[in-house]
mmCIF file of C-alpha atoms in Angstrom:
data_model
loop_
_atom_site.group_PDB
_atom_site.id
_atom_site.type_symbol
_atom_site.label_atom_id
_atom_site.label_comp_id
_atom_site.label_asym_id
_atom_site.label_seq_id
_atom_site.Cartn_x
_atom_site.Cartn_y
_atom_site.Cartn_z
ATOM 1 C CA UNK F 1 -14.877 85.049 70.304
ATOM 2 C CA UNK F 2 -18.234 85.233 68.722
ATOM 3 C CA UNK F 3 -21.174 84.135 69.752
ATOM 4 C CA UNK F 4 -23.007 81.767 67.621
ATOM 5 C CA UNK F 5 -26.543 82.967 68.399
ATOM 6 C CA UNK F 6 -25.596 86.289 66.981
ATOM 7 C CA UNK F 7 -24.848 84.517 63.980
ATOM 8 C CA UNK F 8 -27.466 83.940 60.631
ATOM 9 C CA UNK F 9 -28.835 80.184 60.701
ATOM 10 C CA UNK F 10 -26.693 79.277 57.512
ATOM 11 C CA UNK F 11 -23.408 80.410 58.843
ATOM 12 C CA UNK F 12 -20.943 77.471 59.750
ATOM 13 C CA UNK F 13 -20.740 77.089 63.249
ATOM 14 C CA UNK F 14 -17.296 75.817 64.783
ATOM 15 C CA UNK F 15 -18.440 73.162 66.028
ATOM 16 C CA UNK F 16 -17.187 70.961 69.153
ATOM 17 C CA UNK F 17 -13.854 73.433 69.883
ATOM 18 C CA UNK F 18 -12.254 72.343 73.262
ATOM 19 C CA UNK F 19 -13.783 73.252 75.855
ATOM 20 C CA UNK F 20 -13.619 74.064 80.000
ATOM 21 C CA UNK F 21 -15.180 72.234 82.229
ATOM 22 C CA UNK F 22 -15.911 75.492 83.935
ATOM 23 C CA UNK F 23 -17.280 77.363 80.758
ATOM 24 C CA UNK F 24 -18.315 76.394 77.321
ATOM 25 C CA UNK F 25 -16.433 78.883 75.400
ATOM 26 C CA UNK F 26 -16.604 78.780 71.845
ATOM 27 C CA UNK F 27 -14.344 80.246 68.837
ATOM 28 C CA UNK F 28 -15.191 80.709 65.268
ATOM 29 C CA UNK F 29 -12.863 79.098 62.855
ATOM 30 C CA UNK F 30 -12.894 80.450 59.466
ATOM 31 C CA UNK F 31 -13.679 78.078 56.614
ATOM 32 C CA UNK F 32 -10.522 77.863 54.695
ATOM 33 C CA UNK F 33 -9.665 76.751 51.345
ATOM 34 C CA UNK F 34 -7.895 73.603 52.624
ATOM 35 C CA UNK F 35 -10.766 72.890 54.894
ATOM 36 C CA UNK F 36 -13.371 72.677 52.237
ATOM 37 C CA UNK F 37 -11.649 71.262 49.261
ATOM 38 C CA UNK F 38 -12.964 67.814 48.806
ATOM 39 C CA UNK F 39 -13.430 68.152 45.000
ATOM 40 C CA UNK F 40 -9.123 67.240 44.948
ATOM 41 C CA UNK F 41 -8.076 63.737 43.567
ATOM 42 C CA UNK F 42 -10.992 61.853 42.534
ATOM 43 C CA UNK F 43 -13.566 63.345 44.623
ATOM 44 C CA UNK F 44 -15.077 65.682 41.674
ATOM 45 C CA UNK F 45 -18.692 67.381 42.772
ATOM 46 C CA UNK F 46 -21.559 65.581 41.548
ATOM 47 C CA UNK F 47 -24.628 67.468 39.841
ATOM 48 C CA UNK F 48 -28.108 67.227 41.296
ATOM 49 C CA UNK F 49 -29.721 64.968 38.853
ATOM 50 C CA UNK F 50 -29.939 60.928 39.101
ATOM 51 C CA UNK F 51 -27.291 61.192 41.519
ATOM 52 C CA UNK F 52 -29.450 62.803 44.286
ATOM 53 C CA UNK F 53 -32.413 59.867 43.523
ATOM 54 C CA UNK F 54 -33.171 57.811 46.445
ATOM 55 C CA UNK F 55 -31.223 59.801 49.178
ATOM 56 C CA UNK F 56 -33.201 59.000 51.778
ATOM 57 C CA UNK F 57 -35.035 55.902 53.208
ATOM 58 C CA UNK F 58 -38.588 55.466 52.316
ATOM 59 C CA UNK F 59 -39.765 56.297 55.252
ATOM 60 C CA UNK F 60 -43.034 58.449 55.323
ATOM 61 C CA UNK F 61 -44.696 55.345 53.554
ATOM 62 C CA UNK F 62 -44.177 53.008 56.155
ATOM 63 C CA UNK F 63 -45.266 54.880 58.810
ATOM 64 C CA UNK F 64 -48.697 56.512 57.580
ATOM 65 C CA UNK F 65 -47.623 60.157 57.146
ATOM 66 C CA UNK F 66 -49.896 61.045 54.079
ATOM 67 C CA UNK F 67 -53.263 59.523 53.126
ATOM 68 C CA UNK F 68 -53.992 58.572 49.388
ATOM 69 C CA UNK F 69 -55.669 62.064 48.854
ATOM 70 C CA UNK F 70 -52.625 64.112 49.680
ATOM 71 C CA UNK F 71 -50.845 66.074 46.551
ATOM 72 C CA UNK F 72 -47.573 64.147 46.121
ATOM 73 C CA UNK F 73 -44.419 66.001 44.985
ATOM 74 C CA UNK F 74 -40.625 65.617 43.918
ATOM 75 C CA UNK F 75 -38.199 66.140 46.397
ATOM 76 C CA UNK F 76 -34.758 65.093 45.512
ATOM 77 C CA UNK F 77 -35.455 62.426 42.865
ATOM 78 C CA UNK F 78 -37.833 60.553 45.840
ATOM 79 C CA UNK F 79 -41.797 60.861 45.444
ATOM 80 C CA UNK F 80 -43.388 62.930 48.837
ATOM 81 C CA UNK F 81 -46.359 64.404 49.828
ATOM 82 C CA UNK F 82 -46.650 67.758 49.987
ATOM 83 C CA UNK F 83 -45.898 68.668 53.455
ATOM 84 C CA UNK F 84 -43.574 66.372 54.219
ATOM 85 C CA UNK F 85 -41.519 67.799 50.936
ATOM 86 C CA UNK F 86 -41.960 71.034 52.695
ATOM 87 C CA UNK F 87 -40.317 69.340 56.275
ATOM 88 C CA UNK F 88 -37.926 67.937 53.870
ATOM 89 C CA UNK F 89 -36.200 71.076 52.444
ATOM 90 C CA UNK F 90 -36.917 72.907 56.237
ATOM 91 C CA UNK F 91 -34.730 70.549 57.736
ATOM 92 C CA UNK F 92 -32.387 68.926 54.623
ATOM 93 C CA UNK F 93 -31.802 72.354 52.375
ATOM 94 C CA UNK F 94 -32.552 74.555 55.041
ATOM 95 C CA UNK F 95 -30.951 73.470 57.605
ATOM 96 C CA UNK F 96 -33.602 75.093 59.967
ATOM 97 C CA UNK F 97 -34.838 73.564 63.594
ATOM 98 C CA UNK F 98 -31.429 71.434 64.326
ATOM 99 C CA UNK F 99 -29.888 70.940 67.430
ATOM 100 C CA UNK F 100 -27.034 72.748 67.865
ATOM 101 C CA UNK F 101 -24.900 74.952 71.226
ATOM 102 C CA UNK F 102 -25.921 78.156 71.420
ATOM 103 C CA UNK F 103 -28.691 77.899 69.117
ATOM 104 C CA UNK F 104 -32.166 78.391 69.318
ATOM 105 C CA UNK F 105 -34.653 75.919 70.322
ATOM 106 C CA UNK F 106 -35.864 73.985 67.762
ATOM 107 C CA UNK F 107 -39.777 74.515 67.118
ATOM 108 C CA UNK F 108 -39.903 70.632 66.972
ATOM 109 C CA UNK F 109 -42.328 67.898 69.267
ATOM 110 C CA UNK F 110 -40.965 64.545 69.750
ATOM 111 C CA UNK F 111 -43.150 61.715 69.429
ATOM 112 C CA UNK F 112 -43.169 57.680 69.697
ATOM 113 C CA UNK F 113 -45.470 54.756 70.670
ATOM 114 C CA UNK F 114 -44.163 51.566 71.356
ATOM 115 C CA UNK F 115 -44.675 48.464 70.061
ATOM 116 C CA UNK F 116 -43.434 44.750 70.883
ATOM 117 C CA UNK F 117 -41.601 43.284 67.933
ATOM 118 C CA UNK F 118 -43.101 39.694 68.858
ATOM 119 C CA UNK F 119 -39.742 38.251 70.549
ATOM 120 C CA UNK F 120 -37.437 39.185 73.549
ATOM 121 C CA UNK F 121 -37.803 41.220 76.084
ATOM 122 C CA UNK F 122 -37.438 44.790 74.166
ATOM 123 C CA UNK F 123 -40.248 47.293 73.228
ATOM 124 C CA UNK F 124 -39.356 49.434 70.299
ATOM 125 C CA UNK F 125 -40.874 52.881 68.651
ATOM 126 C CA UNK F 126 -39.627 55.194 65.838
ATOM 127 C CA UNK F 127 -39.525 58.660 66.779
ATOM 128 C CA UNK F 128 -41.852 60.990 64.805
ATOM 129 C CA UNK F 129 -40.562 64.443 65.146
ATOM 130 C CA UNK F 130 -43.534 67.421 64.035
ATOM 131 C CA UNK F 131 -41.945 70.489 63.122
ATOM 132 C CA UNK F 132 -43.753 74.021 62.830
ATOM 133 C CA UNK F 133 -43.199 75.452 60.162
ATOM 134 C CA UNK F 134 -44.998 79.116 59.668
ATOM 135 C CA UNK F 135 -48.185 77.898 61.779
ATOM 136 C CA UNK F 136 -48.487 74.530 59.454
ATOM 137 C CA UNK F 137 -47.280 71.054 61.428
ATOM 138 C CA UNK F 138 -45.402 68.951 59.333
ATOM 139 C CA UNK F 139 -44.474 65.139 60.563
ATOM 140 C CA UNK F 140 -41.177 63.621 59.795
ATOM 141 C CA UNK F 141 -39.146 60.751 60.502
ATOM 142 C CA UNK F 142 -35.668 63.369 60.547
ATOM 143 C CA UNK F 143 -33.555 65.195 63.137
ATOM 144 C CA UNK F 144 -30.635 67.542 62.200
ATOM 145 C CA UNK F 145 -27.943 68.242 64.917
ATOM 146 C CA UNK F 146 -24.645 70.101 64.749
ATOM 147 C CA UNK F 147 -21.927 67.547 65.611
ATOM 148 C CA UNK F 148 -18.261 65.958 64.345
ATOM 149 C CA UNK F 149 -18.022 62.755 62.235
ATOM 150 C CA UNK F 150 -15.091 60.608 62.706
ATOM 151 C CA UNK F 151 -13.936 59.062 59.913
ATOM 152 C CA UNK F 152 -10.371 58.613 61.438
ATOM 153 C CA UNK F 153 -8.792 55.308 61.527
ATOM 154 C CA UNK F 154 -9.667 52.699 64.081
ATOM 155 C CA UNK F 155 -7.272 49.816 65.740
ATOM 156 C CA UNK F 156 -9.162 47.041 64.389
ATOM 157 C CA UNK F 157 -7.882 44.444 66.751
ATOM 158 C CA UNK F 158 -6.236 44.979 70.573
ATOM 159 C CA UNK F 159 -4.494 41.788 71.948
ATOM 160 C CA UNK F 160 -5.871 39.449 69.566
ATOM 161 C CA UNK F 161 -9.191 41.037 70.282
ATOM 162 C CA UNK F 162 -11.658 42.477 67.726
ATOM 163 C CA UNK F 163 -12.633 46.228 68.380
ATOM 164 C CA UNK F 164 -14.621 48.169 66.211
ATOM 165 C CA UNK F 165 -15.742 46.048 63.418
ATOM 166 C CA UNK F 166 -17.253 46.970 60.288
ATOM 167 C CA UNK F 167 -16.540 51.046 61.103
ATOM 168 C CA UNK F 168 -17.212 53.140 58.540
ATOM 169 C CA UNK F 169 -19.540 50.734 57.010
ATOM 170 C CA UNK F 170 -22.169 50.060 59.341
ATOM 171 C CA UNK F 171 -21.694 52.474 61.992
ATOM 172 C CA UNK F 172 -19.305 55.806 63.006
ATOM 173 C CA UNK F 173 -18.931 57.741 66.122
ATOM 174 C CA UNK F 174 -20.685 61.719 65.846
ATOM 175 C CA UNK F 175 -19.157 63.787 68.250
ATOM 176 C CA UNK F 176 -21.783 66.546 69.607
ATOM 177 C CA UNK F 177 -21.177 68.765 72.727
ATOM 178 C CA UNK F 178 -23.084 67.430 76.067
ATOM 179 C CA UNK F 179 -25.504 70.290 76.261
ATOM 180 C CA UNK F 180 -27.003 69.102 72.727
ATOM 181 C CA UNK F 181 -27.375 65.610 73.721
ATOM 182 C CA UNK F 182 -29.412 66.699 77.428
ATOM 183 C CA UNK F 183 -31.398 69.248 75.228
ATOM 184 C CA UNK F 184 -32.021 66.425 72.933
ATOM 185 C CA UNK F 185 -33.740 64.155 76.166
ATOM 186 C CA UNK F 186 -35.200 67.023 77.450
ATOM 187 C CA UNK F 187 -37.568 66.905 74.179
ATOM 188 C CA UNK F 188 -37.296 62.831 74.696
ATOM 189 C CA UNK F 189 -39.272 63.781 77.552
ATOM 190 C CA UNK F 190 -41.740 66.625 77.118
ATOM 191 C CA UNK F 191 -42.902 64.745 73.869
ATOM 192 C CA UNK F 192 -42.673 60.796 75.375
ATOM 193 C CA UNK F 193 -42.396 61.026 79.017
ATOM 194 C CA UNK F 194 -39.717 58.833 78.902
ATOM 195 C CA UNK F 195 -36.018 59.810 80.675
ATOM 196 C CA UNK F 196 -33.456 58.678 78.412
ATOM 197 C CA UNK F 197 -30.184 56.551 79.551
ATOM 198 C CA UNK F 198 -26.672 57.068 78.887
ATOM 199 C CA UNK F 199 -26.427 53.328 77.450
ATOM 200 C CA UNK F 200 -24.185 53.412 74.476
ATOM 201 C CA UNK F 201 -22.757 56.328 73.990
ATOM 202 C CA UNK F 202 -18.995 57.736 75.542
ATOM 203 C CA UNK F 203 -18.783 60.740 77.514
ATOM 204 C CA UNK F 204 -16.058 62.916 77.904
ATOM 205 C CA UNK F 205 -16.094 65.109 80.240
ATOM 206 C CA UNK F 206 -12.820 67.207 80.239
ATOM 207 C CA UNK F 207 -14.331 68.278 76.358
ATOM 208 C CA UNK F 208 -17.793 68.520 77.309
ATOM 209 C CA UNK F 209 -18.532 66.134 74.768
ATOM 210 C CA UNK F 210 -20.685 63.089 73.925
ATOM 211 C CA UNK F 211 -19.897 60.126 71.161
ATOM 212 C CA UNK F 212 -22.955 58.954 70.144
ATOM 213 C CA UNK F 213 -22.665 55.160 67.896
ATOM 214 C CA UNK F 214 -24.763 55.955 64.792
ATOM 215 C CA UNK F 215 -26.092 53.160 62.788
ATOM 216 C CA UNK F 216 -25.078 53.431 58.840
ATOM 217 C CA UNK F 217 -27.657 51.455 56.168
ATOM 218 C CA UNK F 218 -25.803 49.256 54.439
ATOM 219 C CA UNK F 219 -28.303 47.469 52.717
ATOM 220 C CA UNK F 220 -29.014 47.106 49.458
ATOM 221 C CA UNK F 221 -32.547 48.179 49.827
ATOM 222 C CA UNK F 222 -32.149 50.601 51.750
ATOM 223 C CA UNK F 223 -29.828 53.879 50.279
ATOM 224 C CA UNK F 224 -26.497 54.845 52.192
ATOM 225 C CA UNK F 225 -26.310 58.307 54.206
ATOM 226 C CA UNK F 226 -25.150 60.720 51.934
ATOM 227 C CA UNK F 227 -22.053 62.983 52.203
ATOM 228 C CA UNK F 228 -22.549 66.673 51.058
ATOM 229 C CA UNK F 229 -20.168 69.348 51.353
ATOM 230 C CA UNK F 230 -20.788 73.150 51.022
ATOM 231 C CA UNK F 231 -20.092 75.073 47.659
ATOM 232 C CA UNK F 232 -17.401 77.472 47.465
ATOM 233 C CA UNK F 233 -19.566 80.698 47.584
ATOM 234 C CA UNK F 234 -18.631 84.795 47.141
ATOM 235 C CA UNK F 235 -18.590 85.580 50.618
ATOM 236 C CA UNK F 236 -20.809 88.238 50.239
ATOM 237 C CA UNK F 237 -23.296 86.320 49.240
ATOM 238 C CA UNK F 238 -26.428 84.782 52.209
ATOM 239 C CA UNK F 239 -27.012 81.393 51.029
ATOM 240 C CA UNK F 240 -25.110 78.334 51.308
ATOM 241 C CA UNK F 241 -25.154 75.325 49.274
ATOM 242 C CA UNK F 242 -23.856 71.758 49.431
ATOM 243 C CA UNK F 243 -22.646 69.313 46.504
ATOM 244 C CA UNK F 244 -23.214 65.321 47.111
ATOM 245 C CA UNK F 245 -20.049 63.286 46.877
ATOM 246 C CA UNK F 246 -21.435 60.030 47.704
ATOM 247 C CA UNK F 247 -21.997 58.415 50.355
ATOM 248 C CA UNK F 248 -20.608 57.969 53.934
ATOM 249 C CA UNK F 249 -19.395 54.907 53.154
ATOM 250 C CA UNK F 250 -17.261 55.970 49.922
ATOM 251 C CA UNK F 251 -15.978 58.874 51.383
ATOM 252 C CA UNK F 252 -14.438 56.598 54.749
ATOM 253 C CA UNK F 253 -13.002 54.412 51.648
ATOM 254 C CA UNK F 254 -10.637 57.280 50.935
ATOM 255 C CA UNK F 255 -7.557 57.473 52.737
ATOM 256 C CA UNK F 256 -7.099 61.423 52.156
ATOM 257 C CA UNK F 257 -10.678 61.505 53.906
ATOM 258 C CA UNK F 258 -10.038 59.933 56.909
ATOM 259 C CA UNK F 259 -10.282 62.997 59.083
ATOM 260 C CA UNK F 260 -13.066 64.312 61.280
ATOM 261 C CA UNK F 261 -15.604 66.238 59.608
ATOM 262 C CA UNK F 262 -17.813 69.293 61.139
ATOM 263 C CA UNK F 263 -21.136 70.068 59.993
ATOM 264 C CA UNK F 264 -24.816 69.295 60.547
ATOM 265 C CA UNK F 265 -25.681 65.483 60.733
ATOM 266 C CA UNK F 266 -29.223 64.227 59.731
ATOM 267 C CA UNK F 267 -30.673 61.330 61.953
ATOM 268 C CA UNK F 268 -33.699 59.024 61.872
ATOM 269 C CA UNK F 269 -34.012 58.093 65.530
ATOM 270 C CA UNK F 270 -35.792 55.056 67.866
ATOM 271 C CA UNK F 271 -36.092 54.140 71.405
ATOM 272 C CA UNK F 272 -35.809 50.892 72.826
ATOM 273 C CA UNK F 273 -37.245 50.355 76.566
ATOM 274 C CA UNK F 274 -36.719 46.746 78.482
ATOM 275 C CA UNK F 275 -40.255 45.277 79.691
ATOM 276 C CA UNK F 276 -42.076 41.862 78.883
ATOM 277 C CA UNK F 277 -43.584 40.549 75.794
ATOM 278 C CA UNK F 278 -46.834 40.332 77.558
ATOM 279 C CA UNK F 279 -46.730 43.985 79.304
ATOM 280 C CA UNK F 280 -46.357 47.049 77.246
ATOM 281 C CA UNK F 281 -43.477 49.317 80.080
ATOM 282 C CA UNK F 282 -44.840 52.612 81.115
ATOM 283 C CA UNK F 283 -42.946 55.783 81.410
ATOM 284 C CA UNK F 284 -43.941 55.981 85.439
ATOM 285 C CA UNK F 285 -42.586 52.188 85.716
ATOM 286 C CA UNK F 286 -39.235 53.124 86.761
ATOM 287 C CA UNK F 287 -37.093 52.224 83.451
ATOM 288 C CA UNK F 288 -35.944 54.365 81.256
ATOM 289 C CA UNK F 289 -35.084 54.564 77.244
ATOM 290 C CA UNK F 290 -32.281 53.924 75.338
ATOM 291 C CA UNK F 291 -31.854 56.068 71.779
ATOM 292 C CA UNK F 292 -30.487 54.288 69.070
ATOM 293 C CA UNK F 293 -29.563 57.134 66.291
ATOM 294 C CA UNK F 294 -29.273 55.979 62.231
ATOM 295 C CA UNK F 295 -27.181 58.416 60.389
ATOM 296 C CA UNK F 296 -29.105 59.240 57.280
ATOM 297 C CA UNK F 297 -27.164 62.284 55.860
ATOM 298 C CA UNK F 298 -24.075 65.018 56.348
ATOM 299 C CA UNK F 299 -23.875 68.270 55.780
ATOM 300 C CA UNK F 300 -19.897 69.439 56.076
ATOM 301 C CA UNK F 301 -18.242 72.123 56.364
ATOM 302 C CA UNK F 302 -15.407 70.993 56.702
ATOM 303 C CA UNK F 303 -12.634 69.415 58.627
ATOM 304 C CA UNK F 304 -11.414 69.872 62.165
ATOM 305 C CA UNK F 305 -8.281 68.900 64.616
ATOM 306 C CA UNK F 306 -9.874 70.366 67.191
ATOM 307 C CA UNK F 307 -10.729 66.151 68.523
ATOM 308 C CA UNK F 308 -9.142 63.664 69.839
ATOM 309 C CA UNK F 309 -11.095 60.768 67.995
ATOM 310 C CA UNK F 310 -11.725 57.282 69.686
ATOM 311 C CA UNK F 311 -9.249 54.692 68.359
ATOM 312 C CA UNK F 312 -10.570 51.605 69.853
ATOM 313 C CA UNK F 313 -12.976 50.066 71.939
ATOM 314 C CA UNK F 314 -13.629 52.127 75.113
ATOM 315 C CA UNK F 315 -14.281 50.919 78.409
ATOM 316 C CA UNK F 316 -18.051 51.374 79.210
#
């Protein structure tokens, strides 16, 4: 067994093997031919061109990142400033600063302030996560972890009872081991002072593992997550790279897809936290926050049996 901190940053991890309750053991898995060839049937690699436009939400506008002064640049067909192109291909091309077992820290500060959205009980904030990158801070609205996505098919209806509707479309289960998700809170709470609940997701403890729900857009203003797998590559050679498919959404459409995939999963991510309309709820008050994760893009390298996916509605 290897471990994976001994390994470079771009090396495929094996991601979310079974695991011992007593000891999170890991084994690498080779990347094999029949793991990473997507590009069978109709699912030919697209070029990076007009098909990478638009791959990721407009965020950075909407939330005051850049000023009108700032040099803006191309990053993938969208319009950026300049350092959040740079956060961009840290965290998107890169892959660098993700959450992951056995991996580094990421140099990364959580941040969120919350607002009342002027009905109900809830507060909400976006999470703003800073990365430092060579001595230079660079905001963005982006998170990369190392986790599973399950595109496997659901039981639709139990008993004459709907269960998971609209999977696959509007939102999947991502599979990440249960050490990512507390290292994830811990920065939840050095960045927010908030202590984040277990509302929402399914934990399973003989695996060591955590099912998170993430949200899919779906919109038509909004673009859908995109699905990238990695390029078949001379082993010899350092880098990796990754050809776009299409979305989340098309690839779930095809049965020969309906696996679970292993890679790196991009997230925007918010908190919700219970108070009153008229009384913003402090960290110190006693409640805590609940994450709610959007999936905004996957990077794959491949597929994995190593799961036993959820099939229907658990019991919470």
């Amino acid at each position: 067994a290897n471990s994976l901190a001994t390994i470079p940053q771009h090396t495929p991890p094996a991601l979310l093997v079974s695991q011992t309750s007593s000891q999170h053991h890991q084994t690498m898995t080779s990347i094999t031919q029949s793991e990473t060839n997507y590009a069978s049937g109709h699912w030919q690699k697209k070029s990076m061109g007009s098909e990478a436009a638009n791959v990721i939400p407009n965020i950075a506008d909407q939330r005051g990142y850049h000023d009108e002064e700032e040099t803006m640049v191309t990053w993938r067909g969208n319009l950026v400033a300049e350092k959040e192109a740079k956060a961009l291909r840290h965290v998107f091309d890169d892959l660098q600063d993700h959450f992951g077992h056995q991996r580094p820290d990421p140099n990364v500060r959580f941040e969120a302030n919350l607002t009342h959205p002027g009905h109900g009980d809830v507060w909400h904030a976006d999470l703003d996560f800073t990365y430092n990158i060579k001595g230079e801070h660079c905001k963005l609205a982006y998170i990369g972890m190392d986790m599973c996505l399950d595109l496997t098919p659901k039981k639709i209806h139990k008993y004459g009872r709907p269960m998971l509707n609209d999977y696959g479309e509007t939102w999947v289960y991502a599979y990440l081991p249960d050490m990512t998700m507390d290292k994830i809170k811990s920065y939840v709470k050095a960045g927010t002072g908030w202590d984040v609940t277990a509302a929402g997701t399914v934990v399973d403890p003989n695996r060591n593992l955590v099912a998170i729900k993430a949200k899919l857009n779906n919109q038509a203003e909004q673009p859908k997550p995109s699905f990238w797998v990695v390029t078949e590559k001379d082993s010899a050679q350092d880098d990796v790279s990754f050809s776009r498919i299409g979305s989340v959404q098309d690839v779930h459409s095809d049965t020969s897809q309906k696996r679970i995939h292993r890679g790196v999963g991009i997230f925007s991510v918010s908190m919700e936290v219970d108070g009153t309309p008229n009384f913003k709820p402090s960290s110190h008050s006693g409640e805590v926050a609940n994450l709610v994760f959007t999936l905004v893009s996957v990077r794959t390298w491949g597929i994995t049996d190593c799961i036993a996916p959820i099939v229907h509605a658990p019991m919470m």
